[in-house]
Short mmCIF file of C-alpha atoms in Angstrom, two decimals:
data_model
loop_
_atom_site.label_atom_id
_atom_site.label_comp_id
_atom_site.label_asym_id
_atom_site.label_seq_id
_atom_site.Cartn_x
_atom_site.Cartn_y
_atom_site.Cartn_z
CA MET Q 1 193.93 90.41 -15.72
CA PRO Q 2 193.03 86.81 -16.68
CA ARG Q 3 189.34 86.14 -17.14
CA ALA Q 4 189.20 83.75 -14.15
CA GLN Q 5 190.63 86.43 -11.86
CA ARG Q 6 188.14 89.02 -13.13
CA LEU Q 7 185.24 86.62 -12.45
CA ALA Q 8 186.57 85.91 -8.97
CA ALA Q 9 186.84 89.65 -8.23
CA LEU Q 10 183.29 90.26 -9.45
CA ALA Q 11 182.02 87.38 -7.33
CA LEU Q 12 183.76 88.83 -4.26
CA VAL Q 13 182.21 92.27 -4.86
CA ALA Q 14 178.75 90.71 -5.29
CA LEU Q 15 179.17 88.72 -2.08
CA VAL Q 16 180.15 91.81 -0.10
CA ALA Q 17 177.20 93.78 -1.53
CA ALA Q 18 174.78 90.97 -0.72
CA ALA Q 19 176.08 90.79 2.82
CA GLY Q 20 175.61 94.54 3.19
CA VAL Q 21 172.03 94.35 1.94
CA ALA Q 22 171.30 91.42 4.26
CA ARG Q 23 172.74 93.30 7.23
CA GLY Q 24 170.70 96.39 6.32
CA GLN Q 25 167.55 94.29 5.99
CA GLU Q 26 168.24 92.63 9.33
CA ALA Q 27 168.65 96.03 10.98
CA LEU Q 28 165.43 97.20 9.37
CA ASP Q 29 163.54 94.17 10.71
CA ASP Q 30 164.78 94.90 14.22
CA GLU Q 31 164.02 98.60 14.00
CA PRO Q 32 161.33 99.63 16.52
CA LEU Q 33 158.11 101.12 15.25
CA ARG Q 34 158.84 104.57 16.61
CA ARG Q 35 161.56 104.91 13.98
CA LEU Q 36 158.82 104.65 11.36
CA ASP Q 37 156.87 107.52 12.84
CA PRO Q 38 153.77 108.09 10.72
CA ASP Q 39 154.03 111.88 11.01
CA THR Q 40 157.52 111.87 9.55
CA LEU Q 41 156.61 109.46 6.77
CA ALA Q 42 153.45 111.18 5.65
CA GLY Q 43 154.20 114.82 5.80
CA GLY Q 44 157.27 115.64 7.83
CA ASP Q 45 156.98 117.31 11.18
CA TYR Q 46 153.86 119.41 10.89
CA GLY Q 47 151.06 118.89 13.28
CA GLY Q 48 152.17 115.92 15.31
CA THR Q 49 149.12 113.77 15.98
CA GLU Q 50 146.97 116.75 16.94
CA PRO Q 51 145.01 118.21 14.03
CA GLN Q 52 144.73 121.94 13.78
CA PRO Q 53 141.22 123.44 14.04
CA LEU Q 54 139.38 122.43 10.90
CA ALA Q 55 138.78 125.47 8.75
CA GLY Q 56 138.54 127.56 11.88
CA GLY Q 57 135.13 126.07 12.63
CA ALA Q 58 133.85 125.24 16.12
CA TYR Q 59 137.32 125.77 17.54
CA GLY Q 60 137.52 125.13 21.22
CA ARG Q 61 135.28 122.08 21.46
CA GLU Q 62 138.33 119.84 21.44
CA PRO Q 63 141.33 121.97 22.42
CA GLN Q 64 144.44 121.20 20.42
CA ALA Q 65 147.99 121.20 21.66
CA ALA Q 66 151.04 122.49 19.88
CA PRO Q 67 153.24 119.91 18.13
CA ARG Q 68 156.05 118.33 20.12
CA ALA Q 69 159.52 119.61 19.44
CA ALA Q 70 161.51 116.39 19.52
CA ALA Q 71 161.51 112.76 20.50
CA VAL Q 72 160.52 112.25 24.11
CA GLU Q 73 160.95 109.41 26.53
CA GLU Q 74 157.83 107.33 27.04
CA PRO Q 75 156.35 107.20 30.55
CA LEU Q 76 157.10 104.15 32.63
CA THR Q 77 153.55 102.89 32.29
CA THR Q 78 151.71 102.31 29.05
CA GLN Q 79 149.33 105.11 29.86
CA LEU Q 80 146.70 105.94 27.30
CA GLN Q 81 146.60 109.67 26.72
CA ILE Q 82 143.27 109.30 24.98
CA GLY Q 83 140.91 111.30 27.10
CA ASP Q 84 139.62 110.81 30.62
CA PRO Q 85 136.22 109.03 30.73
CA LEU Q 86 135.44 110.93 33.91
CA ALA Q 87 136.11 114.29 32.25
CA GLY Q 88 133.88 116.97 33.67
CA SER Q 89 133.58 118.96 30.46
CA ARG Q 90 133.97 118.49 26.73
CA ALA Q 91 137.60 119.38 27.08
CA GLY Q 92 137.95 115.78 28.18
CA LEU Q 93 137.57 114.76 24.55
CA GLY Q 94 140.98 116.17 23.89
CA ALA Q 95 143.28 115.63 21.01
CA PRO Q 96 144.50 112.14 20.10
CA PRO Q 97 147.57 110.86 21.97
CA ARG Q 98 151.01 111.93 20.91
CA VAL Q 99 153.22 109.25 19.36
CA PRO Q 100 156.95 109.33 20.22
CA ARG Q 101 158.64 111.06 17.34
CA ALA Q 102 162.01 110.53 15.75
CA ARG Q 103 164.32 113.52 15.86
CA ARG Q 104 164.16 115.58 12.73
CA LEU Q 105 166.93 115.17 10.21
CA ALA Q 106 169.18 118.18 9.78
CA ASP Q 107 168.88 117.96 6.01
CA GLU Q 108 165.06 118.05 5.96
CA PRO Q 109 164.51 121.23 3.90
CA TYR Q 110 160.95 121.94 5.06
CA SER Q 111 161.19 121.24 8.80
CA PRO Q 112 161.38 124.22 11.19
CA THR Q 113 164.65 124.31 13.08
CA GLY Q 114 163.33 125.76 16.34
CA ILE Q 115 164.98 128.37 18.53
CA ARG Q 116 167.42 127.38 21.23
CA ALA Q 117 167.08 129.36 24.45
CA GLY Q 118 169.50 128.02 27.01
CA ALA Q 119 168.47 124.47 27.91
CA PHE Q 120 165.16 124.75 26.03
CA ILE Q 121 164.10 124.43 22.41
CA LEU Q 122 161.30 126.82 21.43
CA ARG Q 123 158.99 126.20 18.48
CA PRO Q 124 156.60 129.10 17.85
CA THR Q 125 153.81 129.07 15.27
CA LEU Q 126 151.64 131.92 14.00
CA GLU Q 127 148.63 131.60 11.70
CA SER Q 128 146.65 134.32 9.96
CA THR Q 129 143.66 133.24 7.89
CA ALA Q 130 140.47 134.47 6.27
CA GLY Q 131 137.40 132.35 5.72
CA TYR Q 132 133.67 132.13 5.15
CA ASP Q 133 131.07 130.28 7.25
CA THR Q 134 127.63 129.65 5.72
CA ASN Q 135 125.96 129.37 9.16
CA PRO Q 136 128.03 130.93 11.96
CA ASN Q 137 125.05 131.01 14.36
CA GLU Q 138 124.47 127.27 13.85
CA VAL Q 139 120.70 127.57 13.46
CA LYS Q 140 118.42 124.99 11.86
CA SER Q 141 117.02 127.35 9.22
CA GLY Q 142 117.41 130.94 8.13
CA GLY Q 143 121.12 131.05 8.81
CA ARG Q 144 123.08 133.97 7.39
CA GLY Q 145 126.62 133.44 6.14
CA SER Q 146 129.55 135.63 7.07
CA ALA Q 147 133.22 136.11 6.27
CA TYR Q 148 135.69 136.10 9.14
CA GLY Q 149 139.32 136.57 10.05
CA ARG Q 150 141.23 134.29 12.40
CA LEU Q 151 144.53 134.74 14.22
CA ARG Q 152 146.20 131.89 16.11
CA GLY Q 153 149.50 131.55 17.94
CA ASP Q 154 151.24 128.56 19.52
CA LEU Q 155 154.45 128.11 21.47
CA ASP Q 156 156.02 124.80 22.45
CA ALA Q 157 159.05 124.81 24.75
CA VAL Q 158 160.81 121.55 25.65
CA SER Q 159 163.81 121.07 27.90
CA ASP Q 160 166.92 119.43 26.48
CA TRP Q 161 168.20 117.82 29.66
CA SER Q 162 169.81 114.39 30.00
CA ARG Q 163 167.49 113.65 32.96
CA HIS Q 164 164.08 114.98 33.92
CA GLN Q 165 161.89 116.93 31.52
CA LEU Q 166 159.84 120.11 31.43
CA GLU Q 167 157.50 120.98 28.59
CA VAL Q 168 155.40 124.11 28.19
CA ARG Q 169 152.62 124.44 25.61
CA LEU Q 170 150.80 127.73 25.02
CA SER Q 171 148.04 128.37 22.50
CA GLY Q 172 145.68 131.23 21.75
CA GLN Q 173 143.20 132.26 19.09
CA ILE Q 174 140.62 134.89 18.23
CA ARG Q 175 138.15 134.95 15.36
CA LYS Q 176 135.86 137.77 14.24
CA PHE Q 177 132.91 137.58 11.85
CA THR Q 178 132.15 140.56 9.62
CA ASN Q 179 128.40 139.90 9.32
CA ALA Q 180 127.49 138.40 12.71
CA PRO Q 181 127.75 141.18 15.32
CA GLU Q 182 126.04 139.02 17.96
CA ILE Q 183 129.13 136.76 17.98
CA GLY Q 184 132.15 138.17 19.79
CA LEU Q 185 135.85 137.51 19.28
CA GLU Q 186 135.51 133.89 20.43
CA PRO Q 187 138.73 133.98 22.45
CA GLN Q 188 140.40 130.62 22.98
CA ALA Q 189 143.53 130.07 25.06
CA SER Q 190 145.24 127.19 26.80
CA ALA Q 191 148.42 126.68 28.79
CA THR Q 192 149.93 123.39 29.92
CA VAL Q 193 153.11 122.73 31.87
CA ASP Q 194 154.21 119.08 32.05
CA GLY Q 195 157.03 117.99 34.31
CA ARG Q 196 158.80 114.70 34.90
CA ILE Q 197 161.32 114.07 37.67
CA ASP Q 198 163.46 110.96 37.23
CA VAL Q 199 163.97 109.93 40.85
CA THR Q 200 165.66 106.68 39.82
CA ASP Q 201 165.83 104.62 36.65
CA ASP Q 202 162.60 102.89 37.74
CA THR Q 203 160.75 105.70 39.51
CA GLN Q 204 159.33 108.94 38.16
CA ILE Q 205 157.24 111.77 39.55
CA VAL Q 206 154.92 113.29 36.95
CA THR Q 207 153.15 116.64 37.25
CA GLN Q 208 150.96 118.87 35.15
CA LEU Q 209 149.57 122.38 35.55
CA ARG Q 210 146.86 123.46 33.10
CA ALA Q 211 144.51 126.34 32.40
CA SER Q 212 142.16 127.25 29.57
CA ILE Q 213 139.72 129.87 28.37
CA THR Q 214 137.08 129.03 25.79
CA THR Q 215 133.70 130.17 24.53
CA SER Q 216 130.58 128.10 24.03
CA SER Q 217 129.41 127.40 20.51
CA PRO Q 218 126.31 129.30 19.30
CA GLY Q 219 124.59 125.96 18.62
CA ASP Q 220 125.37 124.50 22.04
CA PRO Q 221 122.09 123.34 23.65
CA GLU Q 222 123.35 124.55 27.04
CA THR Q 223 123.86 128.10 25.74
CA PRO Q 224 120.90 130.54 25.57
CA THR Q 225 119.96 131.59 22.04
CA ASP Q 226 119.86 135.29 22.99
CA VAL Q 227 123.46 135.57 24.19
CA ASP Q 228 125.08 138.81 23.02
CA GLY Q 229 128.77 138.20 22.41
CA ASP Q 230 130.79 135.46 24.05
CA GLU Q 231 129.85 133.12 26.88
CA ILE Q 232 133.24 132.64 28.54
CA GLN Q 233 134.20 129.35 30.18
CA LYS Q 234 137.43 128.97 32.17
CA SER Q 235 139.19 126.11 33.87
CA TYR Q 236 142.41 125.37 35.69
CA GLY Q 237 143.81 122.29 37.33
CA ALA Q 238 146.77 120.16 38.32
CA THR Q 239 147.92 116.54 38.29
CA LEU Q 240 150.46 114.91 40.60
CA GLY Q 241 151.48 111.30 40.15
CA VAL Q 242 154.17 108.72 40.68
CA ALA Q 243 155.18 105.91 38.31
CA LYS Q 244 157.15 102.86 39.37
CA ARG Q 245 158.49 99.94 37.34
CA PHE Q 246 159.03 96.48 38.80
CA ASN Q 247 160.87 94.65 36.04
CA ARG Q 248 158.14 94.04 33.41
CA PHE Q 249 155.31 95.26 35.65
CA SER Q 250 154.64 98.97 36.18
CA LEU Q 251 152.22 101.05 38.21
CA GLN Q 252 151.17 104.69 38.05
CA LEU Q 253 149.05 106.53 40.61
CA ASP Q 254 147.68 109.99 39.74
CA GLY Q 255 145.70 112.56 41.66
CA LEU Q 256 143.83 115.22 39.64
CA PHE Q 257 142.07 118.46 40.53
CA ASP Q 258 140.18 120.73 38.13
CA ARG Q 259 137.98 123.77 38.66
CA TYR Q 260 135.45 124.82 36.01
CA LEU Q 261 134.18 128.42 35.95
CA TYR Q 262 131.44 130.05 33.85
CA ASP Q 263 131.10 133.81 33.48
CA ASP Q 264 127.64 135.35 33.45
CA SER Q 265 126.21 135.42 29.91
CA PRO Q 266 125.47 138.87 28.40
CA LEU Q 267 121.98 138.93 26.84
CA GLN Q 268 120.88 140.77 23.70
CA GLY Q 269 118.00 142.48 25.48
CA GLY Q 270 120.29 143.77 28.20
CA GLY Q 271 121.30 142.27 31.51
CA LYS Q 272 123.14 139.04 32.22
CA LEU Q 273 122.29 135.42 32.89
CA ASP Q 274 123.66 134.16 36.20
CA ASN Q 275 125.82 131.06 35.64
CA SER Q 276 127.10 130.67 39.19
CA ASP Q 277 125.16 127.40 39.56
CA ARG Q 278 127.39 125.81 36.87
CA ILE Q 279 130.72 126.34 38.68
CA TYR Q 280 132.21 123.21 40.24
CA ASN Q 281 135.36 121.37 41.30
CA ALA Q 282 136.33 117.89 40.11
CA TYR Q 283 138.58 115.56 42.13
CA GLU Q 284 139.88 112.28 40.75
CA VAL Q 285 142.24 109.46 41.73
CA ARG Q 286 143.46 107.07 39.05
CA LEU Q 287 145.52 103.86 39.30
CA ARG Q 288 146.94 102.09 36.27
CA GLY Q 289 148.90 98.87 36.04
CA ALA Q 290 150.66 97.54 32.95
CA TYR Q 291 152.66 94.44 32.09
CA GLU Q 292 155.12 94.17 29.21
CA LEU Q 293 154.47 90.78 27.62
CA SER Q 294 156.83 91.80 24.83
CA PRO Q 295 158.20 95.05 23.41
CA ARG Q 296 155.26 95.00 20.98
CA LEU Q 297 152.44 94.13 23.41
CA GLN Q 298 151.74 95.79 26.76
CA PRO Q 299 148.29 95.10 28.28
CA PHE Q 300 147.05 97.33 31.09
CA ALA Q 301 144.13 97.88 33.45
CA GLU Q 302 142.92 101.08 35.07
CA ILE Q 303 140.49 102.16 37.75
CA ALA Q 304 139.47 105.77 38.40
CA VAL Q 305 137.11 107.30 40.97
CA ASP Q 306 135.98 110.90 41.10
CA THR Q 307 133.64 113.37 42.74
CA ARG Q 308 132.26 116.67 41.45
CA ASP Q 309 131.24 119.35 43.94
CA TYR Q 310 129.37 122.50 42.86
CA ASP Q 311 129.82 125.85 44.57
CA ARG Q 312 126.03 126.01 44.80
CA SER Q 313 124.73 122.63 45.91
CA VAL Q 314 121.25 123.48 44.56
CA ASP Q 315 120.80 125.13 41.15
CA ASP Q 316 118.22 127.68 40.02
CA ALA Q 317 115.74 124.87 39.23
CA GLY Q 318 115.99 123.45 42.74
CA VAL Q 319 118.01 120.39 41.69
CA ARG Q 320 120.90 119.23 43.86
CA ARG Q 321 124.02 119.38 41.72
CA GLY Q 322 127.13 117.23 41.80
CA SER Q 323 127.94 113.57 41.25
CA ASP Q 324 130.23 110.70 42.20
CA GLY Q 325 131.59 108.24 39.69
CA TYR Q 326 134.04 105.58 38.67
CA ALA Q 327 135.46 104.08 35.50
CA LEU Q 328 137.06 100.71 34.81
CA ARG Q 329 139.10 100.12 31.67
CA ALA Q 330 141.33 97.41 30.26
CA GLY Q 331 143.30 97.47 27.06
CA ALA Q 332 146.68 97.20 25.43
CA LYS Q 333 149.35 99.18 23.69
CA PHE Q 334 150.51 97.24 20.67
CA GLU Q 335 152.71 97.22 17.59
CA ALA Q 336 151.12 94.65 15.29
CA THR Q 337 153.71 95.25 12.58
CA ARG Q 338 156.33 97.86 11.90
CA LEU Q 339 153.62 99.87 10.12
CA ILE Q 340 150.67 99.50 12.52
CA ALA Q 341 150.70 100.69 16.12
CA GLY Q 342 148.20 101.96 18.61
CA GLU Q 343 146.36 101.74 21.88
CA LEU Q 344 142.87 100.40 22.51
CA ALA Q 345 140.82 100.21 25.71
CA LEU Q 346 137.33 99.00 26.62
CA GLY Q 347 135.59 99.66 29.89
CA TYR Q 348 132.57 100.74 31.86
CA GLY Q 349 131.83 104.04 33.53
CA ARG Q 350 129.13 105.26 35.90
CA GLN Q 351 128.42 108.72 37.25
CA THR Q 352 125.75 108.94 39.97
CA PRO Q 353 124.12 112.35 40.61
CA LYS Q 354 123.80 113.48 44.21
CA ASP Q 355 120.13 114.29 43.57
CA ASN Q 356 118.19 111.02 43.97
CA SER Q 357 115.60 112.15 41.43
CA LEU Q 358 118.18 111.93 38.63
CA ASP Q 359 119.22 108.66 36.98
CA PRO Q 360 122.88 107.60 36.85
CA VAL Q 361 124.87 108.18 33.67
CA GLU Q 362 126.54 104.91 32.71
CA GLY Q 363 127.67 102.98 29.69
CA LEU Q 364 130.37 101.26 27.70
CA LEU Q 365 133.61 103.20 27.28
CA ILE Q 366 135.62 102.77 24.08
CA ASP Q 367 138.88 104.65 23.72
CA GLY Q 368 141.71 104.15 21.29
CA SER Q 369 144.12 105.53 18.75
CA ILE Q 370 145.63 103.50 15.90
CA ALA Q 371 148.07 104.60 13.19
CA TRP Q 372 148.64 102.66 9.97
CA VAL Q 373 151.32 103.65 7.47
CA PRO Q 374 150.59 101.79 4.20
CA THR Q 375 153.25 103.77 2.31
CA ALA Q 376 156.00 106.22 3.15
CA LEU Q 377 153.74 109.04 1.93
CA THR Q 378 150.41 108.02 3.48
CA THR Q 379 149.21 107.66 7.06
CA VAL Q 380 145.77 106.51 8.20
CA ARG Q 381 144.69 107.32 11.74
CA LEU Q 382 141.70 105.93 13.64
CA ASN Q 383 140.57 107.19 17.03
CA ALA Q 384 137.69 106.70 19.46
CA ARG Q 385 136.73 108.68 22.56
CA SER Q 386 134.23 108.28 25.41
CA ALA Q 387 133.41 110.59 28.31
CA LEU Q 388 130.88 111.09 31.11
CA GLN Q 389 130.14 114.81 31.38
CA GLU Q 390 128.12 117.29 33.37
CA THR Q 391 125.19 119.26 31.93
CA ASN Q 392 122.87 122.05 33.04
CA LEU Q 393 119.91 121.03 30.85
CA SER Q 394 116.73 120.76 32.91
CA GLY Q 395 115.95 117.16 33.87
CA ALA Q 396 119.20 115.74 32.47
CA SER Q 397 121.52 113.88 34.83
CA GLY Q 398 124.55 114.04 32.54
CA VAL Q 399 125.90 113.36 29.07
CA LEU Q 400 127.49 110.20 27.71
CA THR Q 401 129.62 111.27 24.75
CA ARG Q 402 131.21 108.97 22.19
CA SER Q 403 133.12 109.92 19.05
CA VAL Q 404 134.89 108.03 16.28
CA GLY Q 405 137.21 109.62 13.73
CA VAL Q 406 139.39 108.71 10.79
CA ALA Q 407 142.05 110.81 9.07
CA VAL Q 408 144.04 110.08 5.93
CA GLU Q 409 147.24 112.11 5.50
CA HIS Q 410 149.11 112.05 2.21
CA ALA Q 411 152.19 113.91 1.01
CA LEU Q 412 151.92 114.68 -2.70
CA ARG Q 413 155.46 116.02 -2.46
CA ARG Q 414 157.82 116.75 0.41
CA ASN Q 415 156.25 120.19 0.74
CA VAL Q 416 152.65 119.52 -0.38
CA LEU Q 417 150.44 117.84 2.22
CA LEU Q 418 146.78 116.83 2.05
CA THR Q 419 144.61 115.55 4.90
CA ALA Q 420 141.04 114.23 4.76
CA ARG Q 421 139.11 113.81 8.01
CA ALA Q 422 135.76 112.39 9.05
CA THR Q 423 134.34 112.42 12.59
CA VAL Q 424 131.08 111.10 14.01
CA GLU Q 425 130.01 112.07 17.53
CA ARG Q 426 126.96 111.16 19.63
CA LEU Q 427 125.84 113.06 22.73
CA ASP Q 428 123.33 111.12 24.83
CA TYR Q 429 121.63 113.36 27.41
CA ARG Q 430 120.49 110.88 30.05
CA GLY Q 431 117.17 111.51 31.74
CA ILE Q 432 115.51 113.59 29.01
CA GLY Q 433 115.85 111.27 26.01
CA ARG Q 434 117.74 113.79 23.91
CA ILE Q 435 120.35 112.50 21.47
CA ASP Q 436 122.51 114.71 19.25
CA ASP Q 437 124.48 113.21 16.36
CA ALA Q 438 127.21 115.32 14.77
CA VAL Q 439 129.13 114.57 11.56
CA THR Q 440 132.16 116.54 10.40
CA LEU Q 441 133.91 116.13 7.04
CA ALA Q 442 137.03 118.12 6.20
CA LEU Q 443 139.78 118.45 3.64
CA GLU Q 444 142.96 120.34 4.51
CA GLY Q 445 146.03 121.29 2.50
CA GLU Q 446 149.42 122.82 3.19
CA TYR Q 447 152.01 124.06 0.71
CA ARG Q 448 155.36 124.70 2.36
CA LEU Q 449 157.33 127.46 0.72
CA ASN Q 450 160.34 126.93 2.99
CA ARG Q 451 161.14 125.93 6.55
CA SER Q 452 159.23 128.84 8.02
CA LEU Q 453 156.37 129.83 5.71
CA SER Q 454 153.40 127.80 4.45
CA LEU Q 455 150.21 128.45 2.52
CA ILE Q 456 147.27 126.66 4.16
CA GLY Q 457 143.69 126.05 3.14
CA SER Q 458 140.78 123.90 4.25
CA PHE Q 459 137.14 123.08 3.64
CA GLN Q 460 134.83 121.68 6.29
CA HIS Q 461 131.20 120.61 6.41
CA GLU Q 462 129.36 120.13 9.71
CA LYS Q 463 125.94 118.63 10.31
CA LEU Q 464 124.14 118.17 13.63
CA ALA Q 465 120.93 116.12 13.86
CA SER Q 466 118.99 116.19 17.13
CA SER Q 467 116.03 114.27 18.49
CA GLU Q 468 114.87 117.57 20.00
CA SER Q 469 112.37 119.36 17.79
CA GLY Q 470 113.73 122.51 16.17
CA GLU Q 471 117.33 121.71 17.01
CA GLY Q 472 120.18 120.83 14.64
CA TYR Q 473 122.03 122.69 11.91
CA SER Q 474 124.42 122.33 8.99
CA SER Q 475 127.21 124.61 7.83
CA SER Q 476 130.13 124.73 5.44
CA ILE Q 477 133.37 126.57 6.09
CA ILE Q 478 136.21 127.45 3.75
CA GLU Q 479 139.46 129.05 4.84
CA VAL Q 480 142.83 130.13 3.39
CA GLY Q 481 145.82 131.74 5.04
CA LEU Q 482 149.49 131.72 6.02
CA ARG Q 483 151.38 129.79 8.68
CA LEU Q 484 154.71 131.02 10.04
CA ARG Q 485 156.89 128.63 12.04
CA ARG Q 486 160.39 128.56 13.48
#
């Protein structure tokens, strides 16, 4: 072939290659952020956006949900799933919101495949771990360390229908200390059933049924120090709502009901402490409106009103229990770049006790969740939570809780994952001047042997400082174990 023809052929090949690269780059620029899901980039499928209990410590304060099974359709409104500021208990400081996830690639060697059961995909998880806690009783001084064993199970079931959706999440855990007989099995369990009915392309009916069982922490100021075993707390509730889109504008109206129950506390000296004056119902109505300025920016506003009615209108101290409240929030869901996305809301909340001798609980509400993916192997997550909660402490009208957390997730290899976390939380007990500040630092690791089996380990340090004399504690927890997934 003459030299001129060879040069022309090479030029043609180069031109075609350049056009292919340009087309690929153009497609990449147009690719929505959800395709660059931080979970997938920085550690595959494990965990979703909900961290597992850190080193088995203080599990149950912020109940975690099982990871989602597959990509899901976003609700019609840009609803922040970042915790209800009118939450009646600390369960309101739930896990960070879930980010829509890309479907797992079939050739991902360390992703669980799930189990198909008819029209559902099941993803079970089982953990068995052993650990050591330097201060399981969470006392200020004189704490005695103890080893423990922990067993946890999760099940996530998601429908695979072309329309509508049903998702079931079940979770349970027990933990037993070998050198702390005054602490029971610390049972924790939760069940959530989420449903979505697609009435039309622009109208949806959303529902949720939920129930949980948890135990109070030994260092909880609302728990007597002489409790023998577990102080069981239970709750159940439901949500019914409708979402409607009007072109770029969307509305969602939700009604919520929750009932909070407290079993009598067994005491070390014998007998039980009557907790019937802590049982109450919470009713809430919430309206949210959102407007899509662009696919990357969706501002919203929300108003919520609630009332909390106790079974016993007057507690053992002669104080009338119950409160009425409201919360106003405004914020936006955004995608600043293809690597930064999140939701942020600011607002104001006020909860007024029904007893006129108690001051209202009010303050600034800051809620948000932001994910930044600086590299394909690293994800940085920031989150903030606020809540107005009930309390049974004498003289206190309620608790304003705020927390801020950061987590850095990095994949050393496709099957070796490291996560560092830091959380700061402040509990402001209004009416008695008590303020508790809690700091948690943790380092977690996972080594995936195959799709189903992983070695896991973690270290966590907790410190609580209180303005109340004699209160506060610090503890360190280390844990290792196995995780089995399908």
